Short mmCIF file of C-alpha atoms in Angstrom, two decimals:
data_model
loop_
_atom_site.label_atom_id
_atom_site.label_comp_id
_atom_site.label_asym_id
_atom_site.label_seq_id
_atom_site.Cartn_x
_atom_site.Cartn_y
_atom_site.Cartn_z
CA UNK A 83 -91.44 -137.42 -52.94
CA UNK A 84 -92.27 -138.64 -56.42
CA UNK A 85 -93.61 -136.48 -59.24
CA UNK A 86 -96.96 -138.24 -58.96
CA UNK A 87 -97.19 -136.95 -55.39
CA UNK A 88 -96.04 -133.34 -55.86
CA UNK A 89 -97.42 -132.77 -59.35
CA UNK A 90 -96.54 -129.63 -61.29
CA UNK A 91 -98.84 -126.82 -60.19
CA UNK A 92 -99.90 -126.73 -56.54
CA UNK A 93 -99.23 -123.08 -55.60
CA UNK A 94 -101.45 -122.50 -52.61
CA UNK A 95 -98.43 -121.28 -50.63
CA UNK A 96 -96.56 -118.30 -52.13
CA UNK A 97 -93.23 -119.62 -50.81
CA UNK A 98 -93.52 -122.67 -53.10
CA UNK A 99 -93.58 -120.57 -56.27
CA UNK A 100 -89.80 -120.31 -56.55
CA UNK A 101 -89.54 -124.08 -56.08
CA UNK A 102 -92.20 -124.58 -58.74
CA UNK A 103 -90.39 -122.24 -61.11
CA UNK A 104 -87.20 -124.28 -60.72
CA UNK A 105 -89.16 -127.46 -61.31
CA UNK A 106 -90.35 -126.13 -64.68
CA UNK A 107 -86.90 -124.89 -65.78
CA UNK A 108 -85.62 -128.39 -66.67
CA UNK A 109 -82.08 -127.40 -65.71
CA UNK A 110 -81.12 -131.03 -65.07
CA UNK A 111 -81.37 -131.83 -68.78
CA UNK A 112 -77.95 -130.28 -69.28
CA UNK A 113 -76.42 -130.78 -65.84
CA UNK A 114 -73.30 -132.80 -65.00
CA UNK A 115 -73.69 -136.50 -65.91
CA UNK A 116 -77.13 -135.80 -67.40
CA UNK A 117 -76.66 -138.62 -69.93
CA UNK A 118 -76.94 -141.10 -67.06
CA UNK A 119 -80.48 -139.82 -66.52
CA UNK A 120 -81.50 -139.86 -70.19
CA UNK A 121 -84.40 -142.33 -69.78
CA UNK A 122 -85.78 -140.41 -66.80
CA UNK A 123 -85.49 -137.13 -68.72
CA UNK A 124 -87.45 -138.59 -71.63
CA UNK A 125 -90.18 -139.66 -69.23
CA UNK A 126 -90.13 -136.22 -67.58
CA UNK A 127 -90.55 -134.40 -70.89
CA UNK A 128 -93.46 -136.65 -71.84
CA UNK A 129 -95.10 -136.14 -68.44
CA UNK A 130 -94.70 -132.35 -68.60
CA UNK A 131 -96.37 -132.20 -72.02
CA UNK A 132 -99.31 -134.32 -70.91
CA UNK A 133 -99.85 -132.55 -67.57
CA UNK A 134 -99.30 -128.90 -68.58
CA UNK A 135 -101.93 -127.73 -71.05
CA UNK A 136 -100.95 -124.65 -72.98
CA UNK A 137 -101.25 -121.48 -70.93
CA UNK A 138 -102.37 -123.23 -67.74
CA UNK A 139 -100.32 -123.30 -64.55
CA UNK A 140 -97.19 -121.62 -63.21
CA UNK A 141 -95.02 -123.45 -65.74
CA UNK A 142 -96.44 -121.23 -68.46
CA UNK A 143 -95.37 -118.02 -66.76
CA UNK A 144 -93.03 -116.27 -69.22
CA UNK A 145 -89.89 -116.59 -67.08
CA UNK A 146 -89.90 -120.38 -66.54
CA UNK A 147 -91.12 -120.80 -70.11
CA UNK A 148 -88.08 -118.86 -71.33
CA UNK A 149 -85.61 -120.94 -69.36
CA UNK A 150 -87.30 -124.21 -70.33
CA UNK A 151 -87.23 -123.36 -74.05
CA UNK A 152 -83.49 -122.75 -73.87
CA UNK A 153 -82.84 -125.96 -71.92
CA UNK A 154 -84.88 -128.12 -74.30
CA UNK A 155 -83.05 -126.66 -77.30
CA UNK A 156 -79.67 -127.14 -75.63
CA UNK A 157 -80.56 -130.79 -75.00
CA UNK A 158 -81.40 -131.33 -78.68
CA UNK A 159 -78.29 -129.51 -79.96
CA UNK A 160 -76.10 -131.65 -77.68
CA UNK A 161 -77.25 -134.70 -79.60
CA UNK A 162 -80.13 -135.89 -77.41
CA UNK A 163 -82.79 -135.48 -80.05
CA UNK A 164 -86.21 -134.34 -78.88
CA UNK A 165 -89.22 -136.46 -79.81
CA UNK A 166 -91.77 -135.16 -82.31
CA UNK A 167 -94.13 -134.45 -79.41
CA UNK A 168 -91.46 -132.45 -77.60
CA UNK A 169 -90.58 -130.49 -80.75
CA UNK A 170 -94.27 -129.66 -81.27
CA UNK A 171 -94.58 -128.56 -77.64
CA UNK A 172 -91.41 -126.49 -77.95
CA UNK A 173 -92.81 -124.60 -80.93
CA UNK A 174 -96.06 -123.96 -79.02
CA UNK A 175 -94.09 -122.67 -76.03
CA UNK A 176 -92.13 -120.25 -78.21
CA UNK A 177 -95.29 -119.02 -79.91
CA UNK A 178 -96.94 -118.56 -76.50
CA UNK A 179 -93.91 -116.70 -75.11
CA UNK A 180 -93.84 -114.36 -78.11
CA UNK A 181 -97.24 -113.06 -76.96
CA UNK A 182 -96.39 -112.97 -73.25
CA UNK A 183 -93.20 -110.87 -73.13
CA UNK A 184 -92.67 -109.44 -69.64
CA UNK A 185 -92.69 -105.76 -70.54
CA UNK A 186 -94.39 -105.11 -67.20
CA UNK A 187 -91.42 -106.54 -65.28
CA UNK A 188 -88.48 -105.62 -67.55
CA UNK A 189 -84.94 -106.25 -66.23
CA UNK A 190 -83.47 -109.74 -66.24
CA UNK A 191 -86.91 -111.27 -67.00
CA UNK A 192 -87.19 -109.37 -70.27
CA UNK A 193 -83.63 -110.35 -71.22
CA UNK A 194 -84.42 -114.01 -70.53
CA UNK A 195 -87.57 -113.78 -72.69
CA UNK A 196 -85.55 -112.34 -75.57
CA UNK A 197 -82.83 -114.97 -75.21
CA UNK A 198 -85.46 -117.72 -75.55
CA UNK A 199 -86.94 -116.08 -78.65
CA UNK A 200 -83.48 -116.01 -80.24
CA UNK A 201 -82.86 -119.68 -79.40
CA UNK A 202 -86.25 -120.68 -80.82
CA UNK A 203 -85.86 -118.35 -83.79
CA UNK A 204 -82.56 -119.99 -84.74
CA UNK A 205 -83.69 -123.54 -83.95
CA UNK A 206 -86.86 -123.56 -86.05
CA UNK A 207 -87.14 -122.60 -89.69
CA UNK A 208 -90.36 -120.81 -90.56
CA UNK A 209 -91.75 -117.35 -91.11
CA UNK A 210 -92.90 -117.33 -87.48
CA UNK A 211 -89.45 -118.26 -86.18
CA UNK A 212 -87.94 -115.40 -88.22
CA UNK A 213 -90.26 -113.05 -86.34
CA UNK A 214 -89.11 -114.52 -83.00
CA UNK A 215 -85.46 -114.10 -83.96
CA UNK A 216 -85.83 -110.52 -85.14
CA UNK A 217 -87.83 -109.56 -82.05
CA UNK A 218 -85.40 -111.27 -79.68
CA UNK A 219 -82.34 -109.62 -81.24
CA UNK A 220 -83.89 -106.16 -81.02
CA UNK A 221 -84.76 -106.62 -77.35
CA UNK A 222 -81.30 -108.00 -76.51
CA UNK A 223 -79.42 -105.18 -78.19
CA UNK A 224 -81.68 -102.53 -76.67
CA UNK A 225 -81.49 -104.07 -73.20
CA UNK A 226 -77.72 -104.44 -73.22
CA UNK A 227 -77.52 -100.66 -73.45
CA UNK A 228 -80.11 -100.28 -70.69
CA UNK A 229 -79.16 -103.04 -68.28
CA UNK A 230 -75.34 -103.14 -68.36
CA UNK A 231 -73.76 -100.11 -66.72
CA UNK A 232 -70.56 -98.46 -67.92
CA UNK A 233 -68.55 -100.20 -65.19
CA UNK A 234 -69.80 -103.59 -66.41
CA UNK A 235 -72.35 -104.16 -63.64
CA UNK A 236 -75.90 -105.36 -64.20
CA UNK A 237 -78.20 -102.50 -63.23
CA UNK A 238 -80.23 -104.49 -60.67
CA UNK A 239 -77.05 -104.48 -58.55
CA UNK A 240 -77.27 -108.12 -57.48
CA UNK A 241 -74.09 -110.17 -58.03
CA UNK A 242 -76.26 -113.28 -58.43
CA UNK A 243 -78.43 -111.82 -61.20
CA UNK A 244 -75.32 -110.27 -62.75
CA UNK A 245 -73.87 -113.80 -63.04
CA UNK A 246 -77.11 -115.19 -64.49
CA UNK A 247 -77.22 -112.38 -67.04
CA UNK A 248 -73.56 -112.95 -67.97
CA UNK A 249 -74.18 -116.65 -68.57
CA UNK A 250 -77.23 -115.78 -70.69
CA UNK A 251 -74.99 -113.63 -72.86
CA UNK A 252 -72.39 -116.40 -73.14
CA UNK A 253 -75.18 -118.79 -74.21
CA UNK A 254 -76.19 -116.36 -76.96
CA UNK A 255 -72.61 -116.19 -78.22
CA UNK A 256 -72.45 -119.98 -78.08
CA UNK A 257 -75.57 -120.55 -80.18
CA UNK A 258 -74.45 -117.88 -82.64
CA UNK A 259 -71.46 -120.15 -83.37
CA UNK A 260 -73.81 -123.06 -84.06
CA UNK A 261 -75.88 -120.96 -86.48
CA UNK A 262 -72.98 -119.07 -88.03
CA UNK A 263 -73.70 -116.30 -90.53
CA UNK A 264 -77.23 -115.79 -89.17
CA UNK A 265 -76.46 -113.18 -86.50
CA UNK A 266 -74.46 -110.15 -87.58
CA UNK A 267 -70.75 -110.22 -86.68
CA UNK A 268 -71.05 -106.67 -85.34
CA UNK A 269 -73.67 -107.82 -82.82
CA UNK A 270 -71.55 -110.77 -81.69
CA UNK A 271 -68.48 -108.56 -81.28
CA UNK A 272 -70.50 -106.13 -79.20
CA UNK A 273 -71.76 -108.98 -77.00
CA UNK A 274 -68.17 -110.15 -76.47
CA UNK A 275 -67.09 -106.70 -75.34
CA UNK A 276 -69.97 -106.52 -72.88
CA UNK A 277 -68.95 -109.96 -71.59
CA UNK A 278 -65.41 -108.74 -70.91
CA UNK A 279 -66.67 -105.71 -68.98
CA UNK A 280 -69.08 -107.87 -66.98
CA UNK A 281 -66.23 -110.20 -66.02
CA UNK A 282 -64.21 -107.29 -64.64
CA UNK A 283 -67.19 -106.29 -62.48
CA UNK A 284 -67.81 -109.84 -61.29
CA UNK A 285 -64.15 -110.32 -60.40
CA UNK A 286 -64.34 -107.16 -58.30
CA UNK A 287 -67.46 -108.42 -56.47
CA UNK A 288 -66.14 -111.92 -55.76
CA UNK A 289 -64.64 -112.94 -52.42
CA UNK A 290 -61.29 -114.77 -52.26
CA UNK A 291 -63.24 -118.02 -51.75
CA UNK A 292 -64.40 -117.68 -55.38
CA UNK A 293 -68.05 -116.88 -54.69
CA UNK A 294 -70.11 -113.70 -54.90
CA UNK A 295 -70.79 -111.08 -52.25
CA UNK A 296 -74.33 -110.97 -50.82
CA UNK A 297 -75.74 -107.60 -51.76
CA UNK A 298 -79.43 -107.36 -52.69
CA UNK A 299 -80.95 -110.73 -53.63
CA UNK A 300 -78.02 -113.14 -53.73
CA UNK A 301 -77.40 -116.79 -52.94
CA UNK A 302 -74.94 -119.46 -53.99
CA UNK A 303 -75.68 -122.41 -56.32
CA UNK A 304 -78.19 -120.48 -58.41
CA UNK A 305 -75.76 -118.93 -60.88
CA UNK A 306 -72.39 -120.23 -62.04
CA UNK A 307 -69.45 -118.77 -60.14
CA UNK A 308 -66.61 -116.70 -61.58
CA UNK A 309 -64.28 -119.60 -62.42
CA UNK A 310 -67.07 -121.61 -64.07
CA UNK A 311 -68.06 -118.62 -66.20
CA UNK A 312 -64.43 -117.95 -67.14
CA UNK A 313 -64.06 -121.55 -68.26
CA UNK A 314 -67.19 -121.25 -70.40
CA UNK A 315 -65.93 -118.02 -71.99
CA UNK A 316 -62.55 -119.61 -72.72
CA UNK A 317 -64.27 -122.54 -74.45
CA UNK A 318 -66.07 -120.01 -76.65
CA UNK A 319 -62.75 -118.43 -77.63
CA UNK A 320 -63.30 -115.32 -75.55
CA UNK A 321 -59.83 -114.70 -74.19
CA UNK A 322 -58.97 -111.70 -72.09
CA UNK A 323 -56.46 -110.76 -69.43
CA UNK A 324 -58.23 -110.15 -66.11
CA UNK A 325 -57.75 -106.65 -64.81
CA UNK A 326 -55.31 -106.55 -61.90
CA UNK A 327 -57.22 -105.52 -58.80
CA UNK A 328 -55.93 -102.32 -57.27
CA UNK A 329 -55.85 -101.69 -53.53
CA UNK A 330 -59.08 -99.73 -54.04
CA UNK A 331 -61.46 -100.37 -56.93
CA UNK A 332 -64.49 -98.10 -57.20
CA UNK A 333 -67.28 -99.33 -59.45
CA UNK A 334 -68.56 -95.83 -60.00
CA UNK A 335 -71.74 -96.57 -61.95
CA UNK A 336 -72.84 -99.45 -59.71
CA UNK A 337 -71.81 -97.90 -56.40
CA UNK A 338 -69.63 -100.64 -54.91
CA UNK A 339 -66.07 -100.37 -53.62
CA UNK A 340 -63.50 -103.13 -53.15
CA UNK A 341 -60.55 -102.77 -50.78
CA UNK A 342 -57.99 -105.45 -51.53
CA UNK A 343 -54.63 -106.55 -50.09
CA UNK A 344 -52.98 -109.96 -49.72
CA UNK A 345 -54.90 -110.81 -46.54
CA UNK A 346 -57.92 -108.51 -46.65
CA UNK A 347 -60.90 -108.04 -48.96
CA UNK A 348 -63.56 -105.50 -48.07
CA UNK A 349 -66.63 -105.06 -50.28
CA UNK A 350 -68.52 -101.86 -49.50
CA UNK A 351 -72.04 -100.87 -50.56
CA UNK A 352 -72.26 -97.16 -51.35
CA UNK A 353 -74.91 -97.83 -53.98
CA UNK A 354 -78.56 -96.92 -54.47
CA UNK A 355 -80.99 -99.80 -54.05
CA UNK A 356 -81.23 -100.34 -57.83
CA UNK A 357 -82.95 -98.78 -60.84
CA UNK A 358 -85.71 -96.39 -59.75
CA UNK A 359 -88.27 -98.26 -61.87
CA UNK A 360 -87.06 -101.75 -60.91
CA UNK A 361 -85.97 -102.25 -57.27
CA UNK A 362 -87.54 -105.73 -57.07
CA UNK A 363 -84.35 -107.47 -55.94
CA UNK A 364 -83.16 -104.58 -53.78
CA UNK A 365 -82.47 -104.80 -50.05
CA UNK A 366 -82.31 -101.99 -47.49
CA UNK A 367 -78.55 -102.47 -47.29
CA UNK A 368 -76.95 -99.10 -48.11
CA UNK A 369 -73.58 -98.62 -46.33
CA UNK A 370 -73.39 -102.32 -45.50
CA UNK A 371 -70.19 -104.22 -46.24
CA UNK A 372 -68.65 -107.70 -46.25
CA UNK A 373 -65.16 -108.61 -45.09
CA UNK A 374 -62.86 -111.54 -45.83
CA UNK A 375 -59.63 -112.15 -43.91
CA UNK A 376 -56.98 -114.65 -44.97
CA UNK A 377 -59.20 -115.90 -47.79
CA UNK A 378 -62.19 -116.65 -45.55
CA UNK A 379 -65.41 -114.73 -44.96
CA UNK A 380 -65.62 -112.95 -41.62
CA UNK A 381 -68.46 -110.40 -41.86
CA UNK A 382 -71.37 -111.27 -44.12
CA UNK A 383 -74.76 -109.90 -45.05
CA UNK A 384 -77.40 -112.44 -44.08
CA UNK A 385 -78.24 -113.68 -47.58
CA UNK A 386 -81.48 -114.79 -49.21
CA UNK A 387 -83.21 -118.05 -48.27
CA UNK A 388 -86.59 -117.58 -49.95
CA UNK A 389 -88.83 -115.40 -52.09
CA UNK A 390 -92.54 -114.83 -51.56
CA UNK A 391 -94.52 -112.64 -49.16
CA UNK A 392 -93.32 -113.93 -45.80
CA UNK A 393 -91.84 -112.57 -42.60
CA UNK A 394 -88.58 -114.31 -43.51
CA UNK A 395 -88.48 -112.51 -46.85
CA UNK A 396 -89.23 -109.20 -45.14
CA UNK A 397 -86.45 -109.74 -42.60
CA UNK A 398 -83.86 -110.79 -45.18
CA UNK A 399 -84.44 -107.58 -47.12
CA UNK A 400 -84.32 -105.46 -43.95
CA UNK A 401 -81.51 -103.20 -42.78
CA UNK A 402 -81.10 -105.35 -39.65
CA UNK A 403 -80.09 -108.35 -41.78
CA UNK A 404 -77.09 -106.42 -43.11
CA UNK A 405 -73.89 -104.96 -41.72
CA UNK A 406 -75.17 -101.43 -41.31
CA UNK A 407 -77.22 -99.19 -38.98
CA UNK A 408 -80.92 -99.32 -38.06
CA UNK A 409 -82.38 -96.04 -36.77
CA UNK A 410 -85.61 -95.87 -34.74
CA UNK A 411 -86.33 -99.53 -35.65
CA UNK A 412 -86.90 -98.58 -39.30
CA UNK A 413 -85.36 -99.78 -42.54
CA UNK A 414 -83.14 -97.38 -44.47
CA UNK A 415 -85.31 -98.01 -47.53
CA UNK A 416 -88.98 -99.01 -47.23
CA UNK A 417 -88.91 -102.57 -48.52
CA UNK A 418 -92.36 -104.16 -48.57
CA UNK A 419 -94.27 -107.10 -50.03
CA UNK A 420 -91.97 -109.57 -51.77
CA UNK A 421 -90.38 -107.33 -54.38
CA UNK A 422 -91.44 -103.75 -53.65
CA UNK A 423 -89.70 -100.65 -52.33
CA UNK A 424 -91.29 -97.32 -51.43
CA UNK A 425 -89.20 -94.41 -50.15
CA UNK A 426 -85.57 -95.37 -50.63
CA UNK A 427 -82.15 -94.31 -49.43
CA UNK A 428 -79.67 -92.55 -51.68
CA UNK A 429 -75.93 -92.42 -50.89
CA UNK A 430 -74.21 -89.06 -50.61
CA UNK A 431 -70.90 -87.40 -49.66
CA UNK A 432 -68.68 -90.29 -50.79
CA UNK A 433 -64.98 -89.67 -50.19
CA UNK A 434 -62.06 -92.03 -50.82
CA UNK A 435 -58.59 -91.19 -49.45
CA UNK A 436 -55.62 -93.42 -50.21
CA UNK A 437 -52.91 -92.27 -47.81
CA UNK A 438 -49.49 -93.69 -46.96
CA UNK A 439 -50.47 -95.87 -44.00
CA UNK A 440 -54.20 -96.30 -44.40
CA UNK A 441 -57.19 -95.98 -46.73
CA UNK A 442 -60.11 -93.91 -45.52
CA UNK A 443 -63.55 -94.31 -47.13
CA UNK A 444 -66.54 -92.32 -45.92
CA UNK A 445 -70.10 -92.09 -47.16
CA UNK A 446 -73.58 -91.16 -45.92
CA UNK A 447 -77.19 -91.77 -46.94
CA UNK A 448 -80.51 -89.92 -46.60
CA UNK A 449 -82.80 -92.91 -46.04
CA UNK A 450 -83.83 -91.79 -42.56
CA UNK A 451 -84.74 -88.24 -43.54
CA UNK A 452 -88.31 -89.43 -43.93
CA UNK A 453 -88.32 -89.89 -40.11
CA UNK A 454 -86.81 -86.49 -39.41
CA UNK A 455 -85.50 -83.99 -41.93
CA UNK A 456 -82.09 -83.86 -40.20
CA UNK A 457 -81.40 -87.59 -39.86
CA UNK A 458 -78.40 -88.69 -41.91
CA UNK A 459 -76.40 -91.88 -41.33
CA UNK A 460 -72.67 -91.37 -41.83
CA UNK A 461 -70.15 -94.23 -41.92
CA UNK A 462 -66.36 -94.27 -42.12
CA UNK A 463 -64.16 -97.29 -42.90
CA UNK A 464 -60.44 -96.96 -42.16
CA UNK A 465 -58.31 -99.81 -43.49
CA UNK A 466 -54.69 -100.14 -42.44
CA UNK A 467 -52.17 -102.99 -42.67
CA UNK A 468 -53.49 -104.83 -39.62
CA UNK A 469 -56.84 -103.30 -38.77
CA UNK A 470 -60.20 -102.00 -39.88
CA UNK A 471 -62.01 -99.32 -37.90
CA UNK A 472 -65.72 -98.72 -38.63
CA UNK A 473 -67.25 -95.53 -37.28
CA UNK A 474 -70.95 -94.69 -37.46
CA UNK A 475 -72.61 -91.40 -36.69
CA UNK A 476 -76.16 -90.10 -36.96
CA UNK A 477 -76.82 -86.45 -37.76
CA UNK A 478 -79.92 -85.29 -35.91
CA UNK A 479 -81.84 -86.54 -32.88
CA UNK A 480 -82.84 -90.21 -32.79
CA UNK A 481 -84.63 -92.49 -30.34
CA UNK A 482 -82.46 -95.53 -31.03
CA UNK A 483 -79.70 -96.54 -33.42
CA UNK A 484 -78.00 -99.93 -33.66
CA UNK A 485 -75.09 -101.03 -35.83
CA UNK A 486 -75.28 -104.71 -36.83
CA UNK A 487 -72.25 -106.86 -37.65
CA UNK A 488 -73.09 -110.40 -38.81
CA UNK A 489 -70.30 -112.97 -38.50
CA UNK A 490 -69.92 -115.95 -40.80
CA UNK A 491 -71.06 -119.22 -39.16
CA UNK A 492 -67.51 -120.63 -39.40
CA UNK A 493 -66.26 -117.98 -36.95
CA UNK A 494 -66.73 -117.93 -33.18
CA UNK A 495 -66.62 -114.88 -30.91
CA UNK A 496 -65.24 -115.39 -27.41
CA UNK A 497 -65.41 -112.53 -24.93
CA UNK A 498 -62.15 -111.14 -23.54
CA UNK A 499 -63.71 -108.36 -21.46
CA UNK A 500 -66.71 -106.03 -21.57
CA UNK A 501 -65.89 -104.50 -24.95
CA UNK A 502 -63.44 -106.93 -26.50
CA UNK A 503 -63.76 -110.31 -28.21
CA UNK A 504 -61.43 -112.87 -29.70
CA UNK A 505 -62.60 -114.03 -33.12
CA UNK A 506 -61.72 -117.63 -33.94
CA UNK A 507 -61.49 -118.30 -37.69
CA UNK A 508 -60.95 -121.62 -39.50
CA UNK A 509 -57.53 -120.31 -40.61
CA UNK A 510 -56.47 -120.03 -36.93
CA UNK A 511 -55.15 -116.53 -37.57
CA UNK A 512 -55.38 -114.26 -34.55
CA UNK A 513 -58.25 -111.77 -34.89
CA UNK A 514 -59.56 -109.45 -32.19
CA UNK A 515 -62.57 -107.15 -32.04
CA UNK A 516 -62.77 -104.06 -29.85
CA UNK A 517 -65.77 -101.77 -29.41
CA UNK A 518 -64.31 -98.31 -28.80
CA UNK A 519 -67.56 -96.32 -28.66
CA UNK A 520 -71.08 -97.64 -28.09
CA UNK A 521 -72.80 -100.30 -26.02
CA UNK A 522 -72.23 -103.80 -27.48
CA UNK A 523 -74.00 -107.11 -27.09
CA UNK A 524 -74.06 -110.42 -28.98
CA UNK A 525 -77.24 -111.96 -30.35
CA UNK A 526 -77.95 -115.09 -32.35
CA UNK A 527 -78.61 -114.64 -36.03
CA UNK A 528 -78.53 -116.75 -39.15
CA UNK A 529 -76.80 -116.82 -42.50
CA UNK A 530 -78.40 -118.12 -45.70
CA UNK A 531 -75.74 -119.11 -48.24
CA UNK A 532 -78.36 -120.83 -50.42
CA UNK A 533 -82.10 -120.78 -50.98
CA UNK A 534 -83.76 -122.99 -48.38
CA UNK A 535 -80.72 -123.03 -46.09
CA UNK A 536 -80.20 -121.19 -42.78
CA UNK A 537 -77.07 -121.54 -40.67
CA UNK A 538 -76.92 -120.25 -37.10
CA UNK A 539 -74.45 -117.41 -36.58
CA UNK A 540 -73.41 -114.69 -34.16
CA UNK A 541 -74.22 -111.01 -34.59
CA UNK A 542 -72.54 -108.16 -32.76
CA UNK A 543 -74.95 -105.29 -32.13
CA UNK A 544 -73.65 -101.90 -31.02
CA UNK A 545 -75.95 -99.20 -29.68
CA UNK A 546 -74.88 -95.79 -30.97
CA UNK A 547 -74.41 -92.99 -28.49
CA UNK A 548 -75.95 -89.61 -29.18
CA UNK A 549 -73.36 -87.09 -30.34
CA UNK A 550 -70.65 -89.80 -30.37
CA UNK A 551 -72.06 -92.59 -32.52
CA UNK A 552 -70.14 -95.87 -32.43
CA UNK A 553 -66.71 -97.20 -33.31
CA UNK A 554 -65.44 -100.77 -33.60
CA UNK A 555 -61.95 -102.00 -34.43
CA UNK A 556 -61.03 -105.35 -35.99
CA UNK A 557 -57.34 -106.30 -35.55
CA UNK A 558 -55.45 -109.17 -37.14
CA UNK A 559 -51.93 -110.52 -37.35
CA UNK A 560 -50.33 -110.77 -40.77
#
């Protein structure tokens, strides 16, 4: 469809808002081979200015305005000079944003607003731009202390938004080089240290395939991946030696654990849903996990295909869409609307044992206590050289409890007998799955690696037994 057909601002369907936001970002201005589309970009800028009156339409929401300001300035600084009309519009956008800061949303939105004010404050030269710069710097430095945890993780606990935030910080360091001597060296040095800590966290939360784990809102091709961000940092002169990953890495402040050997990567969620005042991107996924074998994903959380207020959005945030346990057909945390959470689960009783022949990790959560005061979900992961055993148990009396295990679409489960399956992986390594306790069955599911994409997949569901729970074993050959 052409721009004349789709326009800029038809938002009758809530699911189109994310698409509209992306349309107003102008990310393609600085994409690969963007110079080949220079004439089209010039036409696009002119059309946007003529069709988007100040303050009217979704394009003037503070978040897309922030991203657009940065992209227009990047375009100009790369040598593709903006027209006088575009420069005038850019100044109006910055002035508008300065009065529309998203204090009501906070989090990554507020950081993005501040980043745009800094870009505009450096780019223009006026008393007003000095106000933008000062305001943006104060917000950035305050929010770095609030939003980046001691272990380097972004406090919304989404690897995707962590990556976006990290690139925002790299962009700020980049533009500080262009406008040298304007931003204090002490601020820049502090930003660089935060960047290094955030890289350690991202490395921990990245699968061997080079892409992020899917906890909370997460999808591929929205944020740059680890290698792309490392390359950017290197170009900025930020050199650091990546921390060698131990067999067990516990991101204490975030609440994630990585088990890592040559052939196995397990990423475990023993985290709260996110900041108490900002769970917008949180999923009901406590005690879920993802597993890669031989460099390929085997068990995956279902991902995020869309935002909005739809049944799809509700499902993708649900406990059932993750590798964990649903009790009495309820979510572990009460996710509702598009970005809301009511009563939420908190992890408890975490224990990590690194023994000679295996690693034992156990944790529980209280999310089902709202159903019955005694209901606690307890999970144990036991990693050894050639196997992983996952045991689930529910304290208290329950009507139903099901453990869900979502397999990556590239894998195929073939039944051996009633409680045993062969798992075919692209690597052709031999993998077997045995259900030791519980009643298993296979159902069709889907996996969303990107927004707007759903791939059919298989899901093993195991009904927990009262007083025994469930136990599954995954075996592989080295």
